[in-house]
Coordinates of C-alpha atoms and ligand atoms in Angstrom, one line a residue:
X1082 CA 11.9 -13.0 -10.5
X1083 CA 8.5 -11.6 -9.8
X1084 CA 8.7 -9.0 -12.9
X1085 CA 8.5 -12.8 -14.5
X1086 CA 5.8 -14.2 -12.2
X1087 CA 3.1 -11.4 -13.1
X1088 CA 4.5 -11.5 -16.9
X1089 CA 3.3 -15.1 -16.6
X1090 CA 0.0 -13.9 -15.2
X1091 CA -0.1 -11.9 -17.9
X1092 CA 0.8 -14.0 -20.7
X1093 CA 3.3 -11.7 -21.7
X1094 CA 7.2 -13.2 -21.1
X1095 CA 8.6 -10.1 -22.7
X1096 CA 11.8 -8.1 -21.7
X1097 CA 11.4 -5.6 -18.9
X1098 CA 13.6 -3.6 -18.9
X1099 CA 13.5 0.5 -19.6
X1100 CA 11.8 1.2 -23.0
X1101 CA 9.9 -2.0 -23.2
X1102 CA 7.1 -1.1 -22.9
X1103 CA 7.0 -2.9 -19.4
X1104 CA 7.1 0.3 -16.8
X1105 CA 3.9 2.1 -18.6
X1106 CA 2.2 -0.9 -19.0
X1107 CA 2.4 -1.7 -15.2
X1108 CA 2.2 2.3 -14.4
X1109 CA -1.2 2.2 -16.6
X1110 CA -2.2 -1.0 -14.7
X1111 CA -1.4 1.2 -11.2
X1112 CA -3.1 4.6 -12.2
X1113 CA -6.2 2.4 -14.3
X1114 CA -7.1 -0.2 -10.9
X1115 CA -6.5 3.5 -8.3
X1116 CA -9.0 5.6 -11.4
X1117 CA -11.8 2.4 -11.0
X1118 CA -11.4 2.5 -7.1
X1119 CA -12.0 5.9 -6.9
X1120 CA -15.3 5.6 -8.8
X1121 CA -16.2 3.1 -7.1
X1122 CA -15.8 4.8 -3.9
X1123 CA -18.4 7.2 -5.2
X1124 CA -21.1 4.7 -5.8
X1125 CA -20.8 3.2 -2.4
X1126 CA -19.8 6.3 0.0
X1127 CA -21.7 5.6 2.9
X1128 CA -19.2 2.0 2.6
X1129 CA -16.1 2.7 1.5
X1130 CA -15.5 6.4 1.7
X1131 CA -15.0 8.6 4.4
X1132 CA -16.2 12.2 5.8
X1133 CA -13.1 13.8 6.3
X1134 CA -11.5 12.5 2.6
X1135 CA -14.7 13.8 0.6
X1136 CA -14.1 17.6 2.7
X1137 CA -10.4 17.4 2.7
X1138 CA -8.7 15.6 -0.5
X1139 CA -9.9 17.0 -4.6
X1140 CA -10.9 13.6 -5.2
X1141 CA -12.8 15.1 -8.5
X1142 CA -8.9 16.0 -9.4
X1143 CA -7.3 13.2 -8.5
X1144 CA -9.9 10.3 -10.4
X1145 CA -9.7 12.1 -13.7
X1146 CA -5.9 12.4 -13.6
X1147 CA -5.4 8.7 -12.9
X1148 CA -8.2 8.0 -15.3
X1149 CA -6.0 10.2 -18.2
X1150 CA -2.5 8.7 -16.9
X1151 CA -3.7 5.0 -17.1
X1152 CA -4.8 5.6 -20.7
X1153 CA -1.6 7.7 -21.5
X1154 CA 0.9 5.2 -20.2
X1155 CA -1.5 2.5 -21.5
X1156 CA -1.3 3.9 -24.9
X1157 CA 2.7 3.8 -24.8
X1158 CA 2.8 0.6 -23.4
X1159 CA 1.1 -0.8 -26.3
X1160 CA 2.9 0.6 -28.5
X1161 CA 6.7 0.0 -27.3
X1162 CA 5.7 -4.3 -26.4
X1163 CA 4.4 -6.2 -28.6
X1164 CA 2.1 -8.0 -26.0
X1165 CA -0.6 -5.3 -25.2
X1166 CA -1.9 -7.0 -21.9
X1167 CA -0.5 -4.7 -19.7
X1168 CA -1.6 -1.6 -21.4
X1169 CA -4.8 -3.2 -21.8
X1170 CA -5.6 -3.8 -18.3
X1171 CA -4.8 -0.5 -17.4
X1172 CA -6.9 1.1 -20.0
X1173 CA -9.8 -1.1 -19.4
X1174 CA -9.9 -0.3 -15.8
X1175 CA -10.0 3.5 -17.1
X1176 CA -12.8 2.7 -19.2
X1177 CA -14.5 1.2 -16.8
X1178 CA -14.1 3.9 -14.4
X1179 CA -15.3 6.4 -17.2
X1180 CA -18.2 4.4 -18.2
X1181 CA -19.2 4.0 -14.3
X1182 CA -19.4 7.7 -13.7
X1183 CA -15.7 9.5 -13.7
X1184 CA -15.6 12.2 -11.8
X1185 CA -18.7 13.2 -12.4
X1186 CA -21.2 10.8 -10.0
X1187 CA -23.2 12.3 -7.9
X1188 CA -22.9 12.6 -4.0
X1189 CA -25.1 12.2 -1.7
X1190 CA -23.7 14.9 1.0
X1191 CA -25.9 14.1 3.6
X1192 CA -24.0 11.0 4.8
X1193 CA -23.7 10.9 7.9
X1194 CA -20.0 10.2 9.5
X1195 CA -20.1 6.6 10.4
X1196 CA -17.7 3.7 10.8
X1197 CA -16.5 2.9 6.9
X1198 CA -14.0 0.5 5.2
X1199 CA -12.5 4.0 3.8
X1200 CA -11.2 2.6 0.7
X1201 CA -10.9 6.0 -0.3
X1202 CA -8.1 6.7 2.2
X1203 CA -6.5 3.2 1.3
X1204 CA -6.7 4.4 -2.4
X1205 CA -4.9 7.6 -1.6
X1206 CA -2.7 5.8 0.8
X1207 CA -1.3 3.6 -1.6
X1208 CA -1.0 6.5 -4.3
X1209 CA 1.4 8.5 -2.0
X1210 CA 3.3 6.2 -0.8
X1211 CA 4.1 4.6 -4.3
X1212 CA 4.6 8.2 -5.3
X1213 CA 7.2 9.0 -2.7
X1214 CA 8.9 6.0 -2.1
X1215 CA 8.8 4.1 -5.5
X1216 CA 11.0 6.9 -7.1
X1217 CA 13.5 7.2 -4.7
X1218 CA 14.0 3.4 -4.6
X1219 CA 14.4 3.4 -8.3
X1220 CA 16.5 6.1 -8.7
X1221 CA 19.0 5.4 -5.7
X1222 CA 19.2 1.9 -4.3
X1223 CA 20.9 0.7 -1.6
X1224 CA 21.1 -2.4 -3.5
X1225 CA 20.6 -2.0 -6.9
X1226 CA 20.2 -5.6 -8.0
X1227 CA 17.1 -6.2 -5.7
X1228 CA 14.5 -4.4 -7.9
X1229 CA 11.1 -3.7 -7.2
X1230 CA 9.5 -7.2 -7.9
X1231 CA 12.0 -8.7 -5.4
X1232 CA 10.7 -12.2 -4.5
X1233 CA 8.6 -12.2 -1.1
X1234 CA 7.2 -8.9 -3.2
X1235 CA 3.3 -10.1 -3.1
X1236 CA 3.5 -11.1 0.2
X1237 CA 4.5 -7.8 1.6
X1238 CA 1.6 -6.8 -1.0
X1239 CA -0.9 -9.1 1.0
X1240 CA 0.5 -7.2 4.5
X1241 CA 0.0 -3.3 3.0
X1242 CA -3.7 -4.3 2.4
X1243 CA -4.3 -6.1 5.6
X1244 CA -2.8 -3.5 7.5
X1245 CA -3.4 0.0 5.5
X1246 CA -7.3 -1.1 3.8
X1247 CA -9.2 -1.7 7.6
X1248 CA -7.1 1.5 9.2
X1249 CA -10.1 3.4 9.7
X1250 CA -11.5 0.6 11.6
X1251 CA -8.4 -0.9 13.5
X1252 CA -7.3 3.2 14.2
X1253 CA -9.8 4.2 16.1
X1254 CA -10.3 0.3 18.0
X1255 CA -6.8 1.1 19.3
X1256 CA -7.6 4.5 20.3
X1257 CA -10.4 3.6 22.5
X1258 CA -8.9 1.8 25.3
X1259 CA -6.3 4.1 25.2
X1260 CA -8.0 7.1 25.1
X1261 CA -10.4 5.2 28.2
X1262 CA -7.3 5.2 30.2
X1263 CA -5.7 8.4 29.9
X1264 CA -9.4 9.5 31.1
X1265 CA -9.9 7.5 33.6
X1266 CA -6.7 8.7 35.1
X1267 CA -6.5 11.8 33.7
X1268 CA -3.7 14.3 34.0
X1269 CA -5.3 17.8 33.1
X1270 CA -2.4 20.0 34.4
X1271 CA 0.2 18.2 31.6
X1272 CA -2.4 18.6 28.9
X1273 CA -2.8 22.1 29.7
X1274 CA 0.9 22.7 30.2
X1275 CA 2.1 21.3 27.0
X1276 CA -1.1 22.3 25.2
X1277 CA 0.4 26.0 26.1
X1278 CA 3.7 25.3 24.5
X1279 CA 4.2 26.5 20.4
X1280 CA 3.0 23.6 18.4
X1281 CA 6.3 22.4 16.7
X1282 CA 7.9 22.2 20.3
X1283 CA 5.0 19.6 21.2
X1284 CA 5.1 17.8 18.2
X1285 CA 8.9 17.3 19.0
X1286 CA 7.8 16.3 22.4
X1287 CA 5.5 13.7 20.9
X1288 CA 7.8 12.2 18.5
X1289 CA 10.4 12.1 21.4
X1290 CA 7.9 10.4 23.9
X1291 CA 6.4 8.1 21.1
X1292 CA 10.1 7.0 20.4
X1293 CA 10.7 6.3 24.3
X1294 CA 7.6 4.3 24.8
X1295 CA 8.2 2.6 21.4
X1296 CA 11.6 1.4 21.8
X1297 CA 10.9 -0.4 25.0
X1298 CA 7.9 -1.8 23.6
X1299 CA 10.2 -2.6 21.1
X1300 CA 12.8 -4.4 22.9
X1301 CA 10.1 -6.6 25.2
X1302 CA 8.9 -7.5 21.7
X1303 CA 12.6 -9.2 21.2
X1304 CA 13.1 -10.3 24.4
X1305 CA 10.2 -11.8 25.7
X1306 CA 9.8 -15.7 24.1
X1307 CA 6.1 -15.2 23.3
X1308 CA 5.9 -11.6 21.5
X1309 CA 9.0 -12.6 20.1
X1310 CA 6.8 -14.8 17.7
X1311 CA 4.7 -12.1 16.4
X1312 CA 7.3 -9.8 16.4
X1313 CA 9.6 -12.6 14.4
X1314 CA 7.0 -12.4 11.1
X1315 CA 8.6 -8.5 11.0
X1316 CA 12.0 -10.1 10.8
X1317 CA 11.4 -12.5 7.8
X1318 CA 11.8 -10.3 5.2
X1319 CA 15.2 -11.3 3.4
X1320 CA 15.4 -8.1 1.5
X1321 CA 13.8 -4.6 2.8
X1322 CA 12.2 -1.7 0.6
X1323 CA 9.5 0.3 1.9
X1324 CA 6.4 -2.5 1.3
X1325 CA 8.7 -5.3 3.4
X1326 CA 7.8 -2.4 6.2
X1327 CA 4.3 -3.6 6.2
X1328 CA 5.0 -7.1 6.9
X1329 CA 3.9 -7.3 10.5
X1330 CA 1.7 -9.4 12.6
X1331 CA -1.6 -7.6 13.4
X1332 CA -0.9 -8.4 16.9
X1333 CA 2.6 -6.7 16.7
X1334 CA 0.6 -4.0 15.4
X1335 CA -1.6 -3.6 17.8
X1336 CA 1.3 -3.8 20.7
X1337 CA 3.1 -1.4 19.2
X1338 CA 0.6 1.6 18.3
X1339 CA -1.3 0.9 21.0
X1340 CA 1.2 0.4 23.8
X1341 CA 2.9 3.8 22.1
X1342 CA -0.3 5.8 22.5
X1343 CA -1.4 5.2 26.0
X1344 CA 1.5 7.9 27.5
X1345 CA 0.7 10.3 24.6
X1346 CA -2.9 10.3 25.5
X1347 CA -2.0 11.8 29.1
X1348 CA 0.0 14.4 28.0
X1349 CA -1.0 15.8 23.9
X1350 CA -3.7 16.9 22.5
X1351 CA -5.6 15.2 20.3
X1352 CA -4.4 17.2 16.7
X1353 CA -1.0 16.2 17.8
X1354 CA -1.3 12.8 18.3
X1355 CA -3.1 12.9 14.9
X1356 CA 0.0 14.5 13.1
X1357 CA 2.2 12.4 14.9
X1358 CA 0.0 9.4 14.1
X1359 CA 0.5 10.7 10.0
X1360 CA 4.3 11.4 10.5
X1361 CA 5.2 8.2 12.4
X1362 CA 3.6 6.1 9.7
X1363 CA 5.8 7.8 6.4
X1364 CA 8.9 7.5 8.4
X1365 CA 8.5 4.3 9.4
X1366 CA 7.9 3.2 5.9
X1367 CA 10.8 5.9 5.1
X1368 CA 13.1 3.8 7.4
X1369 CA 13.0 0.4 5.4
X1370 CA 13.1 1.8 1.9
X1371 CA 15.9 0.6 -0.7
X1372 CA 17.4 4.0 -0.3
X1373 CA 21.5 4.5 -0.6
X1374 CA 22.3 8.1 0.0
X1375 CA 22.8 9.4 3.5
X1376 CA 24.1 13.0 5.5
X1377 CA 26.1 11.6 7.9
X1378 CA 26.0 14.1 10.5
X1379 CA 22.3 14.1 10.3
X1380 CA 22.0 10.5 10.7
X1381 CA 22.9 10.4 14.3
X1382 CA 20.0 12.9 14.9
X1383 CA 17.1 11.1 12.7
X1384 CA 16.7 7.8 11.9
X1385 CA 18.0 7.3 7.5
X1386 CA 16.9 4.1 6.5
X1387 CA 20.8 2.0 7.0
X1388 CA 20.3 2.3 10.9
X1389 CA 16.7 0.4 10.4
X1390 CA 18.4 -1.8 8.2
X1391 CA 20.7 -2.8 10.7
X1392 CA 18.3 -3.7 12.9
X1393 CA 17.0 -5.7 10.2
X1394 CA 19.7 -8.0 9.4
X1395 CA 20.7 -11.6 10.7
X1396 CA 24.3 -11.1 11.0
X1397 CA 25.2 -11.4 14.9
X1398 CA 26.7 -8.4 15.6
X1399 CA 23.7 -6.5 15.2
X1400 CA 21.5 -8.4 16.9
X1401 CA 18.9 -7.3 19.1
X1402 CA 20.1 -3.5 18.1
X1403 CA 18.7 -0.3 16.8
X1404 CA 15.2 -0.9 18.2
X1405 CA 14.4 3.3 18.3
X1406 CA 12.3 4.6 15.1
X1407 CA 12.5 7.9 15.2
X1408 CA 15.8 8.8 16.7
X1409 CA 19.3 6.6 17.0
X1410 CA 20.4 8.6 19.8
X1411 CA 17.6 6.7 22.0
X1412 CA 19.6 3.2 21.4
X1413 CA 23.1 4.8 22.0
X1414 CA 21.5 6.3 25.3
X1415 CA 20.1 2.2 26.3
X1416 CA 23.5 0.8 25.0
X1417 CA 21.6 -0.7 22.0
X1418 CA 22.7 0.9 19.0
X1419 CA 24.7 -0.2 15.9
X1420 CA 25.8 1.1 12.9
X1421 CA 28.9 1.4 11.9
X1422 CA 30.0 4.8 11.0
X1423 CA 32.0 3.7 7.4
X1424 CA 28.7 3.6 5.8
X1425 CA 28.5 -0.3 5.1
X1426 CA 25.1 -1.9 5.0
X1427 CA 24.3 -5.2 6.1
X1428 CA 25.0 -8.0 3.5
X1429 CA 22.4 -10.8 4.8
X1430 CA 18.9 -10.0 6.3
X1431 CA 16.1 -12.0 7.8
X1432 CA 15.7 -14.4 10.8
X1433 CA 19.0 -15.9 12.7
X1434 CA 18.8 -19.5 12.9
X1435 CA 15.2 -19.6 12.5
X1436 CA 12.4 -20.7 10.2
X1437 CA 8.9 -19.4 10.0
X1438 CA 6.3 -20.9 7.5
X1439 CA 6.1 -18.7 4.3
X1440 CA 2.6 -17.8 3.3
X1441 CA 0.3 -15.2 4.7
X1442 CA -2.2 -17.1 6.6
X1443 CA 0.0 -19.6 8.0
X1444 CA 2.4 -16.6 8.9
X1445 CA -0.9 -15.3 11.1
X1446 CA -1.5 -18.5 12.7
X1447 CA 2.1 -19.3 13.3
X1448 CA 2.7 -17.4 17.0
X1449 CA -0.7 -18.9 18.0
X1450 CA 0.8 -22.5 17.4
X1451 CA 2.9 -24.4 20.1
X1452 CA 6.5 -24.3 19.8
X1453 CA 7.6 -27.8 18.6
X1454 CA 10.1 -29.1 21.2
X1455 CA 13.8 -28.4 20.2
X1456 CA 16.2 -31.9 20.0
Ligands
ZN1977 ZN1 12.4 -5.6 15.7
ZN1978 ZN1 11.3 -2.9 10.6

């Protein structure tokens, strides 16, 4: 079990259960390392933060409140385990971020907006998503024995960074030769036409156009040999919660988002694209979380993560199904979809009769290798 793996780390090989002493001591870990990040943001802005978090997001709220949580929970933690590592870390990283500043460093406001790491938006990134999906997982698995720490857990950890910490970078590098395109062959009279429809009708547009492009993007991915083998690191995952979503080639990544953008470009404006950019990336992570509960009628409509799951799994029947992220009704339309309307989940998940290496790095390299010749 991981929980045991970082208790190692730790030195700590304590129960972890509820009560321990185990949940506020990692919580404190969480808020303390997100409280030091922030700070740290502030000392390097012109690096790691960017323009439109500083305007936009109460950053001097948000860094003092982790700072007090990680020293709250800390406090607990030491008190309910008798190691105090865990509470320790967190606190120290709140110290640290206290002693570097707080909340109270001083800006320089004349930055000017340029290219940035944006740590600052991976910080916040990271905080909402655990906030969101974390709870929900906890509270109301689909599997209940799988827990948080699930095995394969830091290397879905390794993934969210790669993919979520250079965003602002890799965001706008798949914008450009998109947004080149839709110029160069530019349909103004669509723009203009949907441009003059009510904003939630082209944001329904978008996500229905998105999902059209994306699902045969999608499929190619499957059924074409060599994008298979990017698309095949997506499939290792043995169990899914909403981090396993992260686990995807960069070139997957960039075939997918990408590919999806070019036909928005020609006909939505650019605030919608953004939303849709924001709203595709929580339900996609939405989609793979450990969540049971489900409406049934409204799960033909919107994707609820068991239909993803499906799609996920390595039993045969489902195989090469369900390949629509936003809405099922896509796959029933193309003949692909599957999920079976008792309400079962699927009981194995992962690759069908095949084996990709296991770490991170040899995970990015693998597609770029040659296939070794079957016997
Ligand atoms: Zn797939
Ligand atoms: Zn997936």
């Amino acid at each position: 079990m991981l929980e045991n793996k970082i208790n190692e780390t730790f030195g700590d090989p304590d129960p972890t259960g509820f009560g321990t002493g185990w949940w506020s001591g990692v919580l404190s870990a969480f808020f303390g390392v997100l409280a030091f990040g922030g700070v740290v943001c502030l000392h390097f802005p012109e690096w790691l933060s960017s323009p439109e978090v500083r305007q936009n997001v109460p950053m001097d709220v948000v860094r003092p409140l982790s700072i007090v949580a990680a020293i709250i929970l800390g406090v607990a933690s030491a008190i309910l385990r008798k190691k105090k590592i865990l509470g320790l870390t967190g606190m120290l990283f709140a110290l640290a971020a206290t002693l570097l500043g707080g909340a109270s460093v001083e800006l320089d406001e004349t930055l000017k907006s340029r290219p940035a790491i944006g740590l600052d938006w991976f910080l916040l990134d990271l905080l909402l998503m655990t906030l969101i999906f974390s709870p929900i997982e906890v509270l109301w698995p689909a599997y209940p024995k799988q827990g948080i720490f699930r095995s394969e857990w830091l290397l879905d950890v390794k993934y969210f960074l790669a993919t979520h910490l250079p965003i602002r970078i890799t965001t706008p590098l798949i914008l450009l030769p998109a947004t080149h395109l839709a110029n160069f062959l530019g349909n103004d009279s669509a723009l203009a036409a949907v441009t003059s429809l009510p904003w939630l009708v082209q944001f329904f547009l978008a996500v229905l156009v998105a999902d059209v492009a994306e699902y045969w993007i999608h499929r190619a991915l499957h059924k074409v040999w060599w994008l298979w083998r990017f698309h095949a690191i997506h499939h290792s995952s043995k169990a899914l919660d909403w981090i396993a979503g992260s686990r995807a080639h960069f070139i997957d990544d960039i075939v997918i988002r990408g590919g999806m953008l070019i036909p928005m470009m020609f006909l939505f404006p650019q605030n919608i694209i953004v939303a849709y950019l924001l709203f595709v990336t929580i339900h996609a992570t939405w989609a793979h979380t450990n969540f049971g509960p489900s409406i049934p009628w409204l799960e033909r409509f919107i994707i609820f993560p068991r239909f993803h799951h499906w799609h996920h799994t390595s039993q045969p029947e489902a195989i090469d199904k369900n390949f629509s992220i936003h809405f099922p009704w896509i796959d029933k339309i193309f003949g692909t979809y599957y999920c079976p309307d008792d309400g079962t989940w699927p009981e194995t998940y992962g690759l069908h009769n095949e084996k990709i290496p296991e770490s991170f790095w040899k995970q990015t390299l693998f597609p770029f290798r040659r296939r070794k010749k079957r016997v």
